[in-house]
Short mmCIF file of C-alpha atoms and ligand atoms in Angstrom, two decimals:
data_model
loop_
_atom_site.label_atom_id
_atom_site.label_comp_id
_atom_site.label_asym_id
_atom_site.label_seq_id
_atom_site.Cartn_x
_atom_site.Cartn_y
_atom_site.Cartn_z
CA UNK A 1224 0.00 0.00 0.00
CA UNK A 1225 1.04 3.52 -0.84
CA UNK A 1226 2.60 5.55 2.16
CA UNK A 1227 -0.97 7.70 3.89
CA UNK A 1228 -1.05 11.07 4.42
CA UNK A 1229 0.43 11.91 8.22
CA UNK A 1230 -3.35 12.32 9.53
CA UNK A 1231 -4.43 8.65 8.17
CA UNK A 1232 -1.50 7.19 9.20
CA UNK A 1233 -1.78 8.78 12.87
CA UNK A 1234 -5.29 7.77 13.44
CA UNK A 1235 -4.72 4.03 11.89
CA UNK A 1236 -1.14 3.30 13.18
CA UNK A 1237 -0.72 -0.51 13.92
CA UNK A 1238 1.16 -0.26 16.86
CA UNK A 1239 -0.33 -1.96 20.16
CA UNK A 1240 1.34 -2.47 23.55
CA UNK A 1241 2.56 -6.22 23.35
CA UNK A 1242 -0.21 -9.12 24.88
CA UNK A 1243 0.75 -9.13 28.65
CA UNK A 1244 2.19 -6.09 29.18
CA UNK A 1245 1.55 -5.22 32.89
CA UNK A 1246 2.06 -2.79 35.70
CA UNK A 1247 0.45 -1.95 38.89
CA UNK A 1248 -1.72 0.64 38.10
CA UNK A 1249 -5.07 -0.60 36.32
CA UNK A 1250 -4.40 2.22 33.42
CA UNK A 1251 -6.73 4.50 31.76
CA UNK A 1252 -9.10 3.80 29.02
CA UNK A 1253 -11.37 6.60 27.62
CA UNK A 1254 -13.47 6.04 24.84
CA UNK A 1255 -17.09 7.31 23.45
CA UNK A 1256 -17.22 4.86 20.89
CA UNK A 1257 -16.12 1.17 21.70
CA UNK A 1258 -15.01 -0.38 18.95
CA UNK A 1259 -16.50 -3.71 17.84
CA UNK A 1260 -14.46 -6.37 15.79
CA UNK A 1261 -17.04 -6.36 13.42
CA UNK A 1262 -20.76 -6.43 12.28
CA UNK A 1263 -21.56 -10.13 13.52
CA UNK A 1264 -20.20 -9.10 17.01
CA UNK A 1265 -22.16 -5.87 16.73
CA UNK A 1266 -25.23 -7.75 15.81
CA UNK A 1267 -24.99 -10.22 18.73
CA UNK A 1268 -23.98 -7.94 21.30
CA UNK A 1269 -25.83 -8.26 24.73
CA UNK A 1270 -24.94 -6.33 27.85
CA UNK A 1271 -24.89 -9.17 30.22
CA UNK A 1272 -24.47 -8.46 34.21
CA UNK A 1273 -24.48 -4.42 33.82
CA UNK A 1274 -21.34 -4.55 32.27
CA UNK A 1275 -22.07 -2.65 28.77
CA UNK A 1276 -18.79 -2.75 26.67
CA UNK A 1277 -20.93 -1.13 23.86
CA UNK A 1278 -21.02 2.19 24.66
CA UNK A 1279 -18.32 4.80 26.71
CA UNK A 1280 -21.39 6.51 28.77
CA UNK A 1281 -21.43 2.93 30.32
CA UNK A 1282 -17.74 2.48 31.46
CA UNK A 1283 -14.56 1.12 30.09
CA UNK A 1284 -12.13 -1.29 31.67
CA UNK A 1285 -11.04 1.59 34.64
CA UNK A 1286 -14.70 2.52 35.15
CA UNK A 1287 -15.56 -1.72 35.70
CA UNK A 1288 -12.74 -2.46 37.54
CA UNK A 1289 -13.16 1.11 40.24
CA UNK A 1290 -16.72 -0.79 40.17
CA UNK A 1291 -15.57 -4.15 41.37
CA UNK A 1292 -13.23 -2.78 43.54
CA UNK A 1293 -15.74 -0.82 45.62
CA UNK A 1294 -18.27 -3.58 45.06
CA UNK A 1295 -15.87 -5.99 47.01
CA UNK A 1296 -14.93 -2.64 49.50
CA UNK A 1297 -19.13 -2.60 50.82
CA UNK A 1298 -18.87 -6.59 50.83
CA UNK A 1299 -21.34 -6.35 47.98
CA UNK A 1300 -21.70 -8.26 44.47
CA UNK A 1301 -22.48 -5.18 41.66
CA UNK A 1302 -21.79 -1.69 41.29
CA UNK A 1303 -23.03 1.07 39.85
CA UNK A 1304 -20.79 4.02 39.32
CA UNK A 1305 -22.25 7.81 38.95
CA UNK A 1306 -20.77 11.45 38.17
CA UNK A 1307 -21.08 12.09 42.52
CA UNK A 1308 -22.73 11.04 45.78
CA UNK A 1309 -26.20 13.08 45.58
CA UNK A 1310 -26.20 11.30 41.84
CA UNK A 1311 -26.01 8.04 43.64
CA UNK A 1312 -28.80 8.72 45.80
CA UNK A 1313 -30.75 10.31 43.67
CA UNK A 1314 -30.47 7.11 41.34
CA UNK A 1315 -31.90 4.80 44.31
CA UNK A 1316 -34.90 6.85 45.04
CA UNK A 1317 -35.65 7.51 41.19
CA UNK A 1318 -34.66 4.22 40.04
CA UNK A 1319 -36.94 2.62 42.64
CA UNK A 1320 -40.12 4.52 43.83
CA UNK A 1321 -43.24 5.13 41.68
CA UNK A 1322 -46.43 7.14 41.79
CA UNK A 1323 -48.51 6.30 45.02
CA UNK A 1324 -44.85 4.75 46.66
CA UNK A 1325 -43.84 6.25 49.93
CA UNK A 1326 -40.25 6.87 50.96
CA UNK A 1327 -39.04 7.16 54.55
CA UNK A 1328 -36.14 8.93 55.22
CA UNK A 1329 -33.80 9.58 58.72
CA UNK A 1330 -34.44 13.29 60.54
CA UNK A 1331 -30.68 13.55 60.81
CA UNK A 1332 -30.04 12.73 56.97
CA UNK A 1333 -28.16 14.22 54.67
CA UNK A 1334 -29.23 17.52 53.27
CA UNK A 1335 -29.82 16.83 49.71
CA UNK A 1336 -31.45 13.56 50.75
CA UNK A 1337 -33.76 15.93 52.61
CA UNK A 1338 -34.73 18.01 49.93
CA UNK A 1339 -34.84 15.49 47.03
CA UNK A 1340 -37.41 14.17 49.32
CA UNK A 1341 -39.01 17.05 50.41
CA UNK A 1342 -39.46 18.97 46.94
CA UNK A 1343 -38.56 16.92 44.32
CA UNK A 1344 -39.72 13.38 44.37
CA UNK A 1345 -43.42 14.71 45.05
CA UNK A 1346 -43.34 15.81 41.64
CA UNK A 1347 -43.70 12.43 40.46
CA UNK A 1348 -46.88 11.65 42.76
CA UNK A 1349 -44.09 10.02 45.18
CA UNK A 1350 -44.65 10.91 49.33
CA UNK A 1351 -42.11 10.73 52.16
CA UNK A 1352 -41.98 11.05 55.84
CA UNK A 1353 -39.43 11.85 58.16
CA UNK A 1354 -38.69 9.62 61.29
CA UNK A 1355 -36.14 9.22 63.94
CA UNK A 1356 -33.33 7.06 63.90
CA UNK A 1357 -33.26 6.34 67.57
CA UNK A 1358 -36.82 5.05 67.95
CA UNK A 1359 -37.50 1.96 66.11
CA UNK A 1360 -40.60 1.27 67.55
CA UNK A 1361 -42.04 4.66 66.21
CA UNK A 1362 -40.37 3.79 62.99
CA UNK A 1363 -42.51 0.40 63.20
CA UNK A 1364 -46.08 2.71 63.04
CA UNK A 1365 -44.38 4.64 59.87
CA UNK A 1366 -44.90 1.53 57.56
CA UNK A 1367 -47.83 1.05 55.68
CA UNK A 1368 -48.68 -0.70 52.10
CA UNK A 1369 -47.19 2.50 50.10
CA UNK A 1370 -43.88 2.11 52.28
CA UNK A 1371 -41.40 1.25 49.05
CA UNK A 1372 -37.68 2.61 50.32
CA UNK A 1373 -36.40 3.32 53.72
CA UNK A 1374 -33.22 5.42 54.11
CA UNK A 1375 -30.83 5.17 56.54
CA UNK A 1376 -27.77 6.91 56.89
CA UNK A 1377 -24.83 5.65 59.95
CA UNK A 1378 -23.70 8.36 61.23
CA UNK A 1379 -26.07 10.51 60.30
CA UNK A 1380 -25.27 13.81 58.95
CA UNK A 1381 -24.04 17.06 60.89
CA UNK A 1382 -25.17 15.37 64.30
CA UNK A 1383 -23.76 11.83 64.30
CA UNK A 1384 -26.97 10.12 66.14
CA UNK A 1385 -26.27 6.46 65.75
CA UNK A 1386 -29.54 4.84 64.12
CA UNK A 1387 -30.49 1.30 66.04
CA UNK A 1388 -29.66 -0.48 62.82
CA UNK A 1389 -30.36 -3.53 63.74
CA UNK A 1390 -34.20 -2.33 65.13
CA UNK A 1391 -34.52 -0.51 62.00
CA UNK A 1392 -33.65 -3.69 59.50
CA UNK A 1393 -35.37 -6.42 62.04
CA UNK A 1394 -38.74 -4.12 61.45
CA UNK A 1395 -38.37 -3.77 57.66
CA UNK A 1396 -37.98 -7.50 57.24
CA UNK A 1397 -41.17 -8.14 59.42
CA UNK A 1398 -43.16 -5.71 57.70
CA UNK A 1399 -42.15 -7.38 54.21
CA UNK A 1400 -41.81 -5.67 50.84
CA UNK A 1401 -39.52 -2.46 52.00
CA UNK A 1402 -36.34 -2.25 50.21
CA UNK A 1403 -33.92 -0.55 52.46
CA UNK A 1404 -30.80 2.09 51.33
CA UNK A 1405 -28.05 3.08 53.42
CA UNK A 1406 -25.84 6.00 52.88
CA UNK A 1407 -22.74 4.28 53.83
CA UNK A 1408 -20.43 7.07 53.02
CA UNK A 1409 -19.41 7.57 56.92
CA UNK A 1410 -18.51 3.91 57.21
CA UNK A 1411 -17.28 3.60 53.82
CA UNK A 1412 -16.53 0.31 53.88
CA UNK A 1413 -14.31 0.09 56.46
CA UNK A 1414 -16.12 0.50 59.88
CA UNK A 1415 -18.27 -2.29 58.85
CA UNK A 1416 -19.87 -4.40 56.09
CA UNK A 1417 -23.77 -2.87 55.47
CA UNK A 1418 -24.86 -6.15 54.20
CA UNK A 1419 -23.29 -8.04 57.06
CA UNK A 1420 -23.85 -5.26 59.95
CA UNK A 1421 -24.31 -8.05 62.59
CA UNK A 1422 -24.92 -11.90 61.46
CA UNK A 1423 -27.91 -12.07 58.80
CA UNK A 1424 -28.96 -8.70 59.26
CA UNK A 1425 -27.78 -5.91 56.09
CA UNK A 1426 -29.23 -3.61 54.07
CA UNK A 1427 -29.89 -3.99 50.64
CA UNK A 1428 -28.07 -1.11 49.07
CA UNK A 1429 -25.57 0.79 49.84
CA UNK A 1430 -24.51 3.88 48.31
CA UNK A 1431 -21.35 6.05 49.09
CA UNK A 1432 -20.05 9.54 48.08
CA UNK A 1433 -16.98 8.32 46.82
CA UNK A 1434 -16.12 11.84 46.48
CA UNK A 1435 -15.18 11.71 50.09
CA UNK A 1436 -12.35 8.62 51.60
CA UNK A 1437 -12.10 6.33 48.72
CA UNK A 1438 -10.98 9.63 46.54
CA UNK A 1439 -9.36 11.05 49.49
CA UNK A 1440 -7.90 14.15 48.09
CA UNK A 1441 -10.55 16.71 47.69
CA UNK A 1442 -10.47 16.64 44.11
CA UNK A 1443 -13.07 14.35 42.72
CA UNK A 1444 -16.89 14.03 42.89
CA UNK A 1445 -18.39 10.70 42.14
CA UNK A 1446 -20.81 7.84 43.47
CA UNK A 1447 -21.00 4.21 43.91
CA UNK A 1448 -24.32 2.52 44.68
CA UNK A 1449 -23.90 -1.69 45.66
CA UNK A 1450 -26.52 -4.50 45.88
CA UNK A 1451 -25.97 -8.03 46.22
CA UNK A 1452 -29.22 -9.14 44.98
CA UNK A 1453 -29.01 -9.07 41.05
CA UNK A 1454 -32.35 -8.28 40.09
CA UNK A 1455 -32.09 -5.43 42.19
CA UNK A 1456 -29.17 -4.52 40.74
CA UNK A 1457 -30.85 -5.11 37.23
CA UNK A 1458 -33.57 -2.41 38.82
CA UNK A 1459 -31.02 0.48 39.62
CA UNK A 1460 -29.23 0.02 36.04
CA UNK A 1461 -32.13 0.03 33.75
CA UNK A 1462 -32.39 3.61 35.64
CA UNK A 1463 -28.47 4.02 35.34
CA UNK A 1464 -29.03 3.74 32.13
CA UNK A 1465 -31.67 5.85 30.69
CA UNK A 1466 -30.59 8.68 33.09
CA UNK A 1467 -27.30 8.73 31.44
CA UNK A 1468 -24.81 8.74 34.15
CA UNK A 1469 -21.21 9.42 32.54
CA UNK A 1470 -17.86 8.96 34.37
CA UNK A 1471 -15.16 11.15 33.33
CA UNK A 1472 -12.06 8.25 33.21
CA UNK A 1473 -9.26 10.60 34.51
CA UNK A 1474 -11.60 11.04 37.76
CA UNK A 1475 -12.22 7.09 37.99
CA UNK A 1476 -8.27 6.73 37.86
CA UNK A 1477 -8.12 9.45 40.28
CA UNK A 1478 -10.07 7.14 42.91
CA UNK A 1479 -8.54 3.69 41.95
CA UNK A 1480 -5.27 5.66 43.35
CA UNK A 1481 -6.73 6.09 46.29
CA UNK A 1482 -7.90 3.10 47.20
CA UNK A 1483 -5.29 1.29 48.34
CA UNK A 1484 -4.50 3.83 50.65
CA UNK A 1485 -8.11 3.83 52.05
CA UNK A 1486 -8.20 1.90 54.99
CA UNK A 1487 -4.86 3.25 56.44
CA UNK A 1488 -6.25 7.05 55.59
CA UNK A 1489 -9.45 5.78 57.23
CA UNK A 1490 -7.91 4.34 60.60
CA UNK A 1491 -5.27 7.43 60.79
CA UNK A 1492 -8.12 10.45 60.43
CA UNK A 1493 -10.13 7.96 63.20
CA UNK A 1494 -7.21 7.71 65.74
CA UNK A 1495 -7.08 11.65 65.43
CA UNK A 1496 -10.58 12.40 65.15
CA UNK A 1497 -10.96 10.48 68.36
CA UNK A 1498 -8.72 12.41 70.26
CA UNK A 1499 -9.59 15.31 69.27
CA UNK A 1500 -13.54 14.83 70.28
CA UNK A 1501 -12.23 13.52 73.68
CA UNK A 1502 -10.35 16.76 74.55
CA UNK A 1503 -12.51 19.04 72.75
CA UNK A 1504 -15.17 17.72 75.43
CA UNK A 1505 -13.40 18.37 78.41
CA UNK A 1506 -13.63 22.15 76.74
CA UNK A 1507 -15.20 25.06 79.38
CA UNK A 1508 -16.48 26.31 76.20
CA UNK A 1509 -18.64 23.35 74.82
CA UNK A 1510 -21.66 21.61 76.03
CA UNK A 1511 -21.43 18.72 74.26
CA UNK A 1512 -19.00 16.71 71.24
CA UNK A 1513 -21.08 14.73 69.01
CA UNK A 1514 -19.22 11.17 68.12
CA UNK A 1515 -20.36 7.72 68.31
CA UNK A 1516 -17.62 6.49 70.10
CA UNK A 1517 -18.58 8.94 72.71
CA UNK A 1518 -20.55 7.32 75.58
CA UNK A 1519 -23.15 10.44 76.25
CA UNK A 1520 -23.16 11.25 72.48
CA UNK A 1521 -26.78 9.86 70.95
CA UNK A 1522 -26.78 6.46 69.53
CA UNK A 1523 -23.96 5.17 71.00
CA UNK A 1524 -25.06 1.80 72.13
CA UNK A 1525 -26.30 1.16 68.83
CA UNK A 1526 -22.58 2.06 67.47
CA UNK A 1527 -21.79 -0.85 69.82
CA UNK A 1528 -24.12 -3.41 69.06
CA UNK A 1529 -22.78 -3.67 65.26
CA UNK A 1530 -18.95 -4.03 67.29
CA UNK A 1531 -17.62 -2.03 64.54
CA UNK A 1532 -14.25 -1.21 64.52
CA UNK A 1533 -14.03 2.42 63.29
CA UNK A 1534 -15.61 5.68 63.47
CA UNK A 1535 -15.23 8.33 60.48
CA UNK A 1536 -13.08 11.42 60.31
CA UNK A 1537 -16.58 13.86 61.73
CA UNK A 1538 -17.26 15.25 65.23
CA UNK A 1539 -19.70 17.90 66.14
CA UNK A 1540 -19.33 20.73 69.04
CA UNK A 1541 -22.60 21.75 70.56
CA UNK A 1542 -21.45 25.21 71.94
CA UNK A 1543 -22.76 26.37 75.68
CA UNK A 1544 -25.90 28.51 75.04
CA UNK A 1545 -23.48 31.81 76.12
CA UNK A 1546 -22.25 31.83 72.82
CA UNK A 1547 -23.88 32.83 69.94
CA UNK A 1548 -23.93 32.48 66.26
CA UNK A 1549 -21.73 35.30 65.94
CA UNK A 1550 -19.25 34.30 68.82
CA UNK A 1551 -19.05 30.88 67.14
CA UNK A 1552 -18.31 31.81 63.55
CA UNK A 1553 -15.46 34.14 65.22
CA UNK A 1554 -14.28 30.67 66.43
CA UNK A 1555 -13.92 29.37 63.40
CA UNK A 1556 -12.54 32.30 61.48
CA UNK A 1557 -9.60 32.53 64.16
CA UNK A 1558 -8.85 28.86 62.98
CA UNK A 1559 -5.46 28.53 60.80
CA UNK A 1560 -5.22 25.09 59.88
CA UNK A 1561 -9.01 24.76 59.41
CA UNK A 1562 -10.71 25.58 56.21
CA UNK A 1563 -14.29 26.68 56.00
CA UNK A 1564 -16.48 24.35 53.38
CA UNK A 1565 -18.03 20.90 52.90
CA UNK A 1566 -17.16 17.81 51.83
CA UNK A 1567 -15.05 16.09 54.29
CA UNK A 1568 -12.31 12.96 54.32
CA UNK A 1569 -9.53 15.15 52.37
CA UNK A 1570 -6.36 15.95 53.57
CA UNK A 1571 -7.10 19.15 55.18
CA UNK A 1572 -9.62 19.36 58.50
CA UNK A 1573 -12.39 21.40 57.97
CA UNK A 1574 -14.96 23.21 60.29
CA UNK A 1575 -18.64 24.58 59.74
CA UNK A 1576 -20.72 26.14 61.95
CA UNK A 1577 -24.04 24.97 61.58
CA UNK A 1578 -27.95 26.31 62.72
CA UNK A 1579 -29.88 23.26 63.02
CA UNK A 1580 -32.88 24.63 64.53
CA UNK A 1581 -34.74 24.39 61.31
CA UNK A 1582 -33.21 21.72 59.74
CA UNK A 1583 -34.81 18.97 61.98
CA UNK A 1584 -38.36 18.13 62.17
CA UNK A 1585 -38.51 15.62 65.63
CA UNK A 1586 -37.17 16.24 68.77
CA UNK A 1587 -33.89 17.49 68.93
CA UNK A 1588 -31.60 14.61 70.96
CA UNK A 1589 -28.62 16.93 71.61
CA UNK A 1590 -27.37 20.10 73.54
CA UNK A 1591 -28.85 23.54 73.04
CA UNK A 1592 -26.33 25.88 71.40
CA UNK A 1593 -24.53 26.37 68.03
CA UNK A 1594 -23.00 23.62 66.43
CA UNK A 1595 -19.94 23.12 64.82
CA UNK A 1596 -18.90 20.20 62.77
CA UNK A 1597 -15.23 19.44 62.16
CA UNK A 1598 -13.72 16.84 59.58
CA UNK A 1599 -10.33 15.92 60.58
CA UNK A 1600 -7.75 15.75 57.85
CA UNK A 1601 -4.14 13.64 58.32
CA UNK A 1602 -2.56 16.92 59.78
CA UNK A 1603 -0.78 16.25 63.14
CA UNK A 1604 -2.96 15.85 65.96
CA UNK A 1605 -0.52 17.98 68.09
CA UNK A 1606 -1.05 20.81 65.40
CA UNK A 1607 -4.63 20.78 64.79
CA UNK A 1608 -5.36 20.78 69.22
CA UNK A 1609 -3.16 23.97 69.81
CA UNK A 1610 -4.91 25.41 66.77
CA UNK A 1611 -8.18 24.59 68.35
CA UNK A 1612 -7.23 25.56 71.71
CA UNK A 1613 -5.76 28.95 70.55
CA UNK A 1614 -8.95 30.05 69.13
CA UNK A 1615 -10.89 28.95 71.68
CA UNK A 1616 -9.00 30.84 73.92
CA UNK A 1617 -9.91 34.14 72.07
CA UNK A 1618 -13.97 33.48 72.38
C1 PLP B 492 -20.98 14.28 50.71
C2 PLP B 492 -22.08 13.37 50.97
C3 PLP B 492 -22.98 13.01 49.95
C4 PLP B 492 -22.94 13.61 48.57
O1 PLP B 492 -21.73 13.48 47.89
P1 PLP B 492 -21.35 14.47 46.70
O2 PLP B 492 -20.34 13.72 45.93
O3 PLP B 492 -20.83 15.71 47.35
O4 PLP B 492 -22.59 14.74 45.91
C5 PLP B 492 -23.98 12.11 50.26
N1 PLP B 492 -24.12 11.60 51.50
C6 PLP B 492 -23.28 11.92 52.50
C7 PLP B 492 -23.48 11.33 53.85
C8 PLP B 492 -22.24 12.83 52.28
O5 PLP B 492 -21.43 13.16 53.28
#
């Protein structure tokens, strides 16, 4: 064949790594189109277990294998990967509930959770209710016929109440028919399996922010959502797939390099976090520290009963009632080594004062006074207590 012009010859060159090439990491492959060998394979192609090599909005080899590793990281069989963690919810409750469905969702949950809820899925005919994650019993008289989805969220958000799990699951598998969703994005995977929380007893799904310890450096959104039951799995990606859910592959690699540095990132930013909530409570200044590992902090036996090993990188400072909002936010200003802004499980510890007086709807199971939630980073845990006790020296 005659030599091609320099375009033709770049975009056909022959030359392919050699079969078995190898290295550690998994590599990148990006693609819109995926190429088929030819029209007979085209013809016969069926997606077959959610993985669709037909398409790049459906993944490529890095987007599958960040899948499987996560699936095996929540002790689950399939994954489904999305563009961040509200996407992930968002695909459970959309992906599962229907017109004249009712969803029940945690007081304490997150805050998008909340509002999707709240405002958006009654939209599509779908209603909610709100109940607390303390009180299984009162759960219990929450589920009726239309009950379809029940969140759950360990910790929950801002205020770390513990939910009685194991109340929570025993009454959704008497009541029959409920298909429950954690928000496992605190435990991540590492303070304990959600489908194996204590012998028999798990949740069906379980969805993370992966934005927030499997990326670990404050530089990626994404989501993961995990079943072990297939046809629920089959469920969540006929959604997945009509909602078109796209993965940018540079952010996938991103989070495969985490991952191996996960669980020691997880047990470090514990070990500090820990400390820190411990000495923060013996503060003049505070009224109460929000962890589960904390023995007055709400929830905490049920943090026991699942004998987990490990608490996320969150606490929460009730202030005393003498100090107000403005007080408080002067607090955190005179921080240095604390930026100001959510997301959490990054390198850098974070604080946020918080109002929750209108962001709960049941009674409130914590101090009065202004809250302030810190995510602990992997600074030192020498240098992040002076900086804490410098500034709360000045209030
Ligand atoms: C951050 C977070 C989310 C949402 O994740 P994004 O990637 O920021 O959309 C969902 N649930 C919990 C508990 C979170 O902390």
């Amino acid at each position: 064949m005659s030599k091609r012009a320099i375009s033709t010859d770049q975009i056909h060159h022959p030359y392919r790594a050699p079969e078995g090439w190898d290295a550690f990491p998994p590599g990148v492959f990006k693609a819109s189109t995926v190429l088929f060998k030819n029209t007979a394979d085209l013809h016969q192609y069926r997606p077959r277990d959610g993985l669709s090599y037909r398409y790049g909005l459906h993944g490529t080899p890095t987007s599958y294998t960040l899948g499987a590793r996560i699936a095996s990281l929540e002790g689950a069989k399939h994954c489904l990967l999305v563009p961040s963690g509200l996407a992930a919810v968002t695909l459970v409750s959309l992906g599962l509930l229907r017109p004249g469905d009712e969803v029940l969702v945690p007081d304490n949950v997150y805050g998008q959770n909340r509002y999707l809820s709240e405002s958006f899925l009654p939209q599509f005919g779908v209603t909610y209710k709100f109940y607390d994650p303390l009180d299984a019993e009162g759960f219990k008289a929450l589920l009726t016929p239309k009950t379809k989805l029940v969140w759950l969220e360990a910790a929950g958000s801002i205020t770390l109440e513990f939910p009685d799990l194991l109340g929570l699951l025993a009454a959704c598998k008497a009541h029959g028919g409920v298909i429950t969703a954690l928000d496992n994005t605190w435990g991540s995977g590492v303070a304990f399996n959600p489908f194996e929380i204590a012998p028999g007893v798990g949740v069906d799904i379980s969805m993370q922010a992966l934005t927030k310890y499997p990326s670990g450096g404050a530089d990626v959104l994404m989501g993961s959502v995990c079943t072990r039951d297939f046809a629920l799995h089959e469920r969540l990606n006929y959604a997945h797939e009509h909602l078109g859910y796209g993965l940018g592959q540079n952010d996938v690699e991103m989070v495969l390099r985490g991952l191996p540095t996960l669980e020691l990132r997880y047990r470090a930013q514990d070990a500090t976090t820990r400390a820190l909530a411990a000495w923060m409570q013996a503060q003049p200044q505070v009224a109460q520290v929000l962890h589960p590992a904390l023995p007055d902090s709400p929830g905490h036996q049920y943090w026991l009963q699942t004998s987990m090993a490990g608490a996320a990188c969150l606490f929460s400072a009730v202030f005393k009632p003498e100090y107000g909002a403005r007080q408080v936010d002067a607090f955190v200003d005179a921080l240095e080594l604390f930026g100001i802004g959510y997301s959490w499980a990054g390198p850098m510890s974070l604080a946020v004062p918080y109002d929750l007086s209108r962001s709960r709807n049941l009674s409130r199971t914590f101090a009065e006074g202004v809250v302030v939630r810190f995510a602990i980073g992997l600074e030192a845990e020498a240098d992040l207590r002076a900086d804490l006790a410098r500034a709360l020296a000045l209030l």
